[in-house]
């Protein structure tokens, strides 16, 4: 394993820039997905990709704890110098990801039917979305295992390796999408098949990368450590104790995004398509600023593993400086270049017009959302799942109440409520921050990181 770099602004940026490039390419794929379908001029197909992507995100990212929980636990294990536990965590998360993924493949029909019963889209949009969702489920085992590998890499601070994995997946995704949609005319289903294929390519790449970093293959790790350590009951109990709260947190936030998509769908396919175009801006901001949040996860986890309150506080300050600067710059870029980007993504005049009308909100979110993304990183690195869970549930419920209250204002109400949700989440997490800092300062163990009794 590599030696941890000193905690300076230069080391924070050196760790963050590969994540930034890799994360920026994730919404780039979403933009390409939208553009590949959007430039066919078929608003129903574009809306179908929007609705289908919402459903898949809600299902797959319900298990996002495989990424988030792994980052904090791996960083803490490395910070304490326990290399055997670092290796064992990789195998545990891969086994859990593969098992859950294959269950999702088996349950894709009832899950899809339930999702379409809950989300409004209209017959034509739902048909397009159904093709996308059905194709994406075949990539579920690979997608969840990639979550696990990414979490492990980020926990180790191996951000360049994580970048390589992300770039391979995104290039494969873009190439396959273009081939299936423009080459074979498969529409929304083609986008789903392209993404599923890219996830399997990414898994193969990730296993090679993990083998190089660990110095041996996952099979060799299992042989060396033995089943008794890899599947140790106390270690698994700790893993599930952390991940249980992270799963609830993730489901709450995914429900918030699904509700936002459904709110647009209630106003028609064109409004749904326009909101989906603007959501790509929000995704770019979230993924770019997550570079500093992910760096905070790793640095804070290592500070806790090394039992260093000073490093804990310094990690928060340095990551916060970069996050604030990044949020301001992104807001300016979106405001000045947003109209041109909208025209590049879709050719439909009505979709363009509605997206331009609400561009202000997409440009505002990088600044307003920055504190919530940074706080996520702080609490994930500390494996403080209870605080993350409570904040997500409270902010989601508050958002729903606000959305209902603002329904008479149409899409303006939809965007006001969605923008306010970032402020609500930051406030809810911020309320837990003094308690977390007090416990770290006193070098007290985090209750959330203990095995369940």
mmCIF file of N, CA, C and O in Angstrom, residues 390-445:
data_model
loop_
_atom_site.group_PDB
_atom_site.id
_atom_site.type_symbol
_atom_site.label_atom_id
_atom_site.label_comp_id
_atom_site.label_asym_id
_atom_site.label_seq_id
_atom_site.Cartn_x
_atom_site.Cartn_y
_atom_site.Cartn_z
ATOM 1 N N UNK A 390 -30.279 10.436 9.457
ATOM 2 C CA UNK A 390 -31.252 11.383 10.020
ATOM 3 C C UNK A 390 -31.370 12.637 9.165
ATOM 4 O O UNK A 390 -32.481 13.125 8.907
ATOM 5 N N UNK A 391 -30.235 13.159 8.707
ATOM 6 C CA UNK A 391 -30.256 14.376 7.904
ATOM 7 C C UNK A 391 -30.978 14.152 6.584
ATOM 8 O O UNK A 391 -31.750 15.002 6.133
ATOM 9 N N UNK A 392 -30.735 12.997 5.935
ATOM 10 C CA UNK A 392 -31.372 12.710 4.655
ATOM 11 C C UNK A 392 -32.879 12.560 4.804
ATOM 12 O O UNK A 392 -33.652 13.077 3.984
ATOM 13 N N UNK A 393 -33.305 11.867 5.833
ATOM 14 C CA UNK A 393 -34.747 11.662 6.046
ATOM 15 C C UNK A 393 -35.439 12.990 6.346
ATOM 16 O O UNK A 393 -36.499 13.310 5.774
ATOM 17 N N UNK A 394 -34.841 13.790 7.220
ATOM 18 C CA UNK A 394 -35.444 15.073 7.590
ATOM 19 C C UNK A 394 -35.524 16.009 6.382
ATOM 20 O O UNK A 394 -36.559 16.643 6.124
ATOM 21 N N UNK A 395 -34.427 16.108 5.619
ATOM 22 C CA UNK A 395 -34.423 17.025 4.486
ATOM 23 C C UNK A 395 -35.375 16.560 3.384
ATOM 24 O O UNK A 395 -36.016 17.387 2.722
ATOM 25 N N UNK A 396 -35.480 15.243 3.172
ATOM 26 C CA UNK A 396 -36.400 14.730 2.158
ATOM 27 C C UNK A 396 -37.849 15.000 2.528
ATOM 28 O O UNK A 396 -38.654 15.429 1.687
ATOM 29 N N UNK A 397 -38.203 14.757 3.774
ATOM 30 C CA UNK A 397 -39.574 15.035 4.220
ATOM 31 C C UNK A 397 -39.895 16.518 4.115
ATOM 32 O O UNK A 397 -41.002 16.910 3.710
ATOM 33 N N UNK A 398 -38.927 17.371 4.451
ATOM 34 C CA UNK A 398 -39.131 18.817 4.348
ATOM 35 C C UNK A 398 -39.305 19.236 2.891
ATOM 36 O O UNK A 398 -40.136 20.091 2.561
ATOM 37 N N UNK A 399 -38.514 18.620 2.003
ATOM 38 C CA UNK A 399 -38.634 18.904 0.566
ATOM 39 C C UNK A 399 -40.012 18.521 0.047
ATOM 40 O O UNK A 399 -40.624 19.276 -0.726
ATOM 41 N N UNK A 400 -40.504 17.349 0.443
ATOM 42 C CA UNK A 400 -41.823 16.907 -0.017
ATOM 43 C C UNK A 400 -42.908 17.886 0.412
ATOM 44 O O UNK A 400 -43.804 18.225 -0.375
ATOM 45 N N UNK A 401 -42.832 18.349 1.655
ATOM 46 C CA UNK A 401 -43.822 19.315 2.140
ATOM 47 C C UNK A 401 -43.763 20.606 1.333
ATOM 48 O O UNK A 401 -44.800 21.186 0.960
ATOM 49 N N UNK A 402 -42.544 21.051 1.021
ATOM 50 C CA UNK A 402 -42.377 22.279 0.244
ATOM 51 C C UNK A 402 -42.885 22.094 -1.185
ATOM 52 O O UNK A 402 -43.520 22.992 -1.753
ATOM 53 N N UNK A 403 -42.616 20.927 -1.779
ATOM 54 C CA UNK A 403 -43.081 20.657 -3.140
ATOM 55 C C UNK A 403 -44.604 20.687 -3.221
ATOM 56 O O UNK A 403 -45.171 21.260 -4.154
ATOM 57 N N UNK A 404 -45.261 20.061 -2.250
ATOM 58 C CA UNK A 404 -46.730 20.089 -2.222
ATOM 59 C C UNK A 404 -47.242 21.523 -2.101
ATOM 60 O O UNK A 404 -48.198 21.912 -2.778
ATOM 61 N N UNK A 405 -46.603 22.313 -1.231
ATOM 62 C CA UNK A 405 -47.063 23.687 -1.011
ATOM 63 C C UNK A 405 -46.901 24.546 -2.260
ATOM 64 O O UNK A 405 -47.686 25.480 -2.487
ATOM 65 N N UNK A 406 -45.888 24.244 -3.090
ATOM 66 C CA UNK A 406 -45.577 25.085 -4.247
ATOM 67 C C UNK A 406 -46.162 24.554 -5.553
ATOM 68 O O UNK A 406 -45.905 25.124 -6.621
ATOM 69 N N UNK A 407 -46.960 23.503 -5.518
ATOM 70 C CA UNK A 407 -47.518 22.927 -6.747
ATOM 71 C C UNK A 407 -48.319 23.912 -7.588
ATOM 72 O O UNK A 407 -48.277 23.845 -8.820
ATOM 73 N N UNK A 408 -49.057 24.839 -6.980
ATOM 74 C CA UNK A 408 -49.802 25.788 -7.821
ATOM 75 C C UNK A 408 -48.913 26.644 -8.714
ATOM 76 O O UNK A 408 -49.396 27.262 -9.674
ATOM 77 N N UNK A 409 -47.610 26.689 -8.439
ATOM 78 C CA UNK A 409 -46.694 27.519 -9.212
ATOM 79 C C UNK A 409 -46.002 26.753 -10.337
ATOM 80 O O UNK A 409 -45.054 27.264 -10.941
ATOM 81 N N UNK A 410 -46.475 25.555 -10.643
ATOM 82 C CA UNK A 410 -45.955 24.800 -11.776
ATOM 83 C C UNK A 410 -44.482 24.457 -11.650
ATOM 84 O O UNK A 410 -43.988 24.137 -10.568
ATOM 85 N N UNK A 411 -43.751 24.592 -12.764
ATOM 86 C CA UNK A 411 -42.339 24.205 -12.763
ATOM 87 C C UNK A 411 -41.485 25.151 -11.929
ATOM 88 O O UNK A 411 -40.404 24.766 -11.462
ATOM 89 N N UNK A 412 -41.950 26.371 -11.714
ATOM 90 C CA UNK A 412 -41.229 27.263 -10.798
ATOM 91 C C UNK A 412 -41.225 26.672 -9.393
ATOM 92 O O UNK A 412 -40.199 26.674 -8.698
ATOM 93 N N UNK A 413 -42.365 26.172 -8.975
ATOM 94 C CA UNK A 413 -42.440 25.546 -7.664
ATOM 95 C C UNK A 413 -41.577 24.300 -7.566
ATOM 96 O O UNK A 413 -40.944 24.038 -6.538
ATOM 97 N N UNK A 414 -41.545 23.530 -8.665
ATOM 98 C CA UNK A 414 -40.718 22.315 -8.699
ATOM 99 C C UNK A 414 -39.254 22.663 -8.456
ATOM 100 O O UNK A 414 -38.570 22.024 -7.638
ATOM 101 N N UNK A 415 -38.754 23.697 -9.128
ATOM 102 C CA UNK A 415 -37.338 24.042 -9.014
ATOM 103 C C UNK A 415 -37.013 24.771 -7.705
ATOM 104 O O UNK A 415 -35.912 24.603 -7.147
ATOM 105 N N UNK A 416 -37.929 25.570 -7.210
ATOM 106 C CA UNK A 416 -37.691 26.231 -5.914
ATOM 107 C C UNK A 416 -37.553 25.181 -4.814
ATOM 108 O O UNK A 416 -36.637 25.244 -3.974
ATOM 109 N N UNK A 417 -38.448 24.204 -4.803
ATOM 110 C CA UNK A 417 -38.399 23.155 -3.777
ATOM 111 C C UNK A 417 -37.125 22.335 -3.914
ATOM 112 O O UNK A 417 -36.461 22.000 -2.922
ATOM 113 N N UNK A 418 -36.750 21.992 -5.156
ATOM 114 C CA UNK A 418 -35.553 21.174 -5.378
ATOM 115 C C UNK A 418 -34.292 21.920 -4.949
ATOM 116 O O UNK A 418 -33.411 21.352 -4.296
ATOM 117 N N UNK A 419 -34.204 23.201 -5.292
ATOM 118 C CA UNK A 419 -33.042 23.995 -4.890
ATOM 119 C C UNK A 419 -32.962 24.117 -3.367
ATOM 120 O O UNK A 419 -31.880 24.008 -2.774
ATOM 121 N N UNK A 420 -34.101 24.325 -2.733
ATOM 122 C CA UNK A 420 -34.134 24.451 -1.277
ATOM 123 C C UNK A 420 -33.718 23.158 -0.584
ATOM 124 O O UNK A 420 -33.226 23.184 0.555
ATOM 125 N N UNK A 421 -33.890 22.015 -1.249
ATOM 126 C CA UNK A 421 -33.551 20.735 -0.618
ATOM 127 C C UNK A 421 -32.067 20.656 -0.252
ATOM 128 O O UNK A 421 -31.701 20.006 0.731
ATOM 129 N N UNK A 422 -31.212 21.319 -1.032
ATOM 130 C CA UNK A 422 -29.773 21.309 -0.720
ATOM 131 C C UNK A 422 -29.487 22.106 0.551
ATOM 132 O O UNK A 422 -28.634 21.717 1.363
ATOM 133 N N UNK A 423 -30.184 23.207 0.716
ATOM 134 C CA UNK A 423 -30.027 24.009 1.927
ATOM 135 C C UNK A 423 -30.536 23.228 3.133
ATOM 136 O O UNK A 423 -29.908 23.219 4.205
ATOM 137 N N UNK A 424 -31.659 22.546 2.962
ATOM 138 C CA UNK A 424 -32.236 21.760 4.053
ATOM 139 C C UNK A 424 -31.296 20.641 4.492
ATOM 140 O O UNK A 424 -31.124 20.392 5.687
ATOM 141 N N UNK A 425 -30.651 19.978 3.516
ATOM 142 C CA UNK A 425 -29.757 18.869 3.871
ATOM 143 C C UNK A 425 -28.501 19.380 4.575
ATOM 144 O O UNK A 425 -28.033 18.762 5.533
ATOM 145 N N UNK A 426 -27.958 20.484 4.083
ATOM 146 C CA UNK A 426 -26.777 21.051 4.729
ATOM 147 C C UNK A 426 -27.084 21.462 6.165
ATOM 148 O O UNK A 426 -26.276 21.240 7.080
ATOM 149 N N UNK A 427 -28.261 22.048 6.374
ATOM 150 C CA UNK A 427 -28.641 22.462 7.723
ATOM 151 C C UNK A 427 -28.806 21.261 8.651
ATOM 152 O O UNK A 427 -28.373 21.284 9.811
ATOM 153 N N UNK A 428 -29.420 20.194 8.126
ATOM 154 C CA UNK A 428 -29.632 19.002 8.953
ATOM 155 C C UNK A 428 -28.310 18.330 9.312
ATOM 156 O O UNK A 428 -28.119 17.875 10.449
ATOM 157 N N UNK A 429 -27.370 18.252 8.357
ATOM 158 C CA UNK A 429 -26.057 17.678 8.654
ATOM 159 C C UNK A 429 -25.250 18.600 9.561
ATOM 160 O O UNK A 429 -24.556 18.140 10.471
ATOM 161 N N UNK A 430 -25.341 19.891 9.308
ATOM 162 C CA UNK A 430 -24.612 20.850 10.130
ATOM 163 C C UNK A 430 -24.997 20.781 11.591
ATOM 164 O O UNK A 430 -24.159 21.023 12.475
ATOM 165 N N UNK A 431 -26.239 20.430 11.860
ATOM 166 C CA UNK A 431 -26.687 20.316 13.251
ATOM 167 C C UNK A 431 -25.965 19.187 13.984
ATOM 168 O O UNK A 431 -25.818 19.222 15.206
ATOM 169 N N UNK A 432 -25.503 18.173 13.239
ATOM 170 C CA UNK A 432 -24.784 17.049 13.842
ATOM 171 C C UNK A 432 -23.276 17.291 13.938
ATOM 172 O O UNK A 432 -22.577 16.541 14.624
ATOM 173 N N UNK A 433 -22.771 18.315 13.240
ATOM 174 C CA UNK A 433 -21.321 18.499 13.157
ATOM 175 C C UNK A 433 -20.660 18.816 14.502
ATOM 176 O O UNK A 433 -19.596 18.248 14.800
ATOM 177 N N UNK A 434 -21.226 19.693 15.338
ATOM 178 C CA UNK A 434 -20.566 19.961 16.626
ATOM 179 C C UNK A 434 -20.379 18.698 17.468
ATOM 180 O O UNK A 434 -19.327 18.525 18.100
ATOM 181 N N UNK A 435 -21.374 17.831 17.481
ATOM 182 C CA UNK A 435 -21.261 16.597 18.254
ATOM 183 C C UNK A 435 -20.154 15.705 17.705
ATOM 184 O O UNK A 435 -19.368 15.114 18.464
ATOM 185 N N UNK A 436 -20.066 15.586 16.374
ATOM 186 C CA UNK A 436 -19.019 14.777 15.759
ATOM 187 C C UNK A 436 -17.637 15.336 16.091
ATOM 188 O O UNK A 436 -16.730 14.585 16.480
ATOM 189 N N UNK A 437 -17.465 16.638 15.966
ATOM 190 C CA UNK A 437 -16.170 17.242 16.251
ATOM 191 C C UNK A 437 -15.792 17.099 17.709
ATOM 192 O O UNK A 437 -14.615 16.902 18.055
ATOM 193 N N UNK A 438 -16.769 17.160 18.597
ATOM 194 C CA UNK A 438 -16.489 16.984 20.031
ATOM 195 C C UNK A 438 -15.989 15.578 20.314
ATOM 196 O O UNK A 438 -15.008 15.386 21.049
ATOM 197 N N UNK A 439 -16.633 14.584 19.694
ATOM 198 C CA UNK A 439 -16.214 13.200 19.927
ATOM 199 C C UNK A 439 -14.819 12.937 19.362
ATOM 200 O O UNK A 439 -14.009 12.229 19.975
ATOM 201 N N UNK A 440 -14.535 13.511 18.186
ATOM 202 C CA UNK A 440 -13.209 13.326 17.612
ATOM 203 C C UNK A 440 -12.164 14.024 18.473
ATOM 204 O O UNK A 440 -11.077 13.499 18.726
ATOM 205 N N UNK A 441 -12.485 15.246 18.939
ATOM 206 C CA UNK A 441 -11.543 15.991 19.777
ATOM 207 C C UNK A 441 -11.231 15.257 21.068
ATOM 208 O O UNK A 441 -10.120 15.317 21.590
ATOM 209 N N UNK A 442 -12.224 14.557 21.595
ATOM 210 C CA UNK A 442 -12.029 13.780 22.823
ATOM 211 C C UNK A 442 -11.482 12.386 22.533
ATOM 212 O O UNK A 442 -11.277 11.598 23.448
ATOM 213 N N UNK A 443 -11.277 12.124 21.218
ATOM 214 C CA UNK A 443 -10.786 10.822 20.769
ATOM 215 C C UNK A 443 -11.689 9.682 21.243
ATOM 216 O O UNK A 443 -11.242 8.607 21.619
ATOM 217 N N UNK A 444 -13.016 9.970 21.191
ATOM 218 C CA UNK A 444 -13.999 8.953 21.583
ATOM 219 C C UNK A 444 -14.409 8.157 20.361
ATOM 220 O O UNK A 444 -14.498 8.703 19.257
ATOM 221 N N UNK A 445 -14.690 6.852 20.484
ATOM 222 C CA UNK A 445 -15.112 6.054 19.337
ATOM 223 C C UNK A 445 -16.490 6.465 18.863
ATOM 224 O O UNK A 445 -17.311 6.938 19.647
#
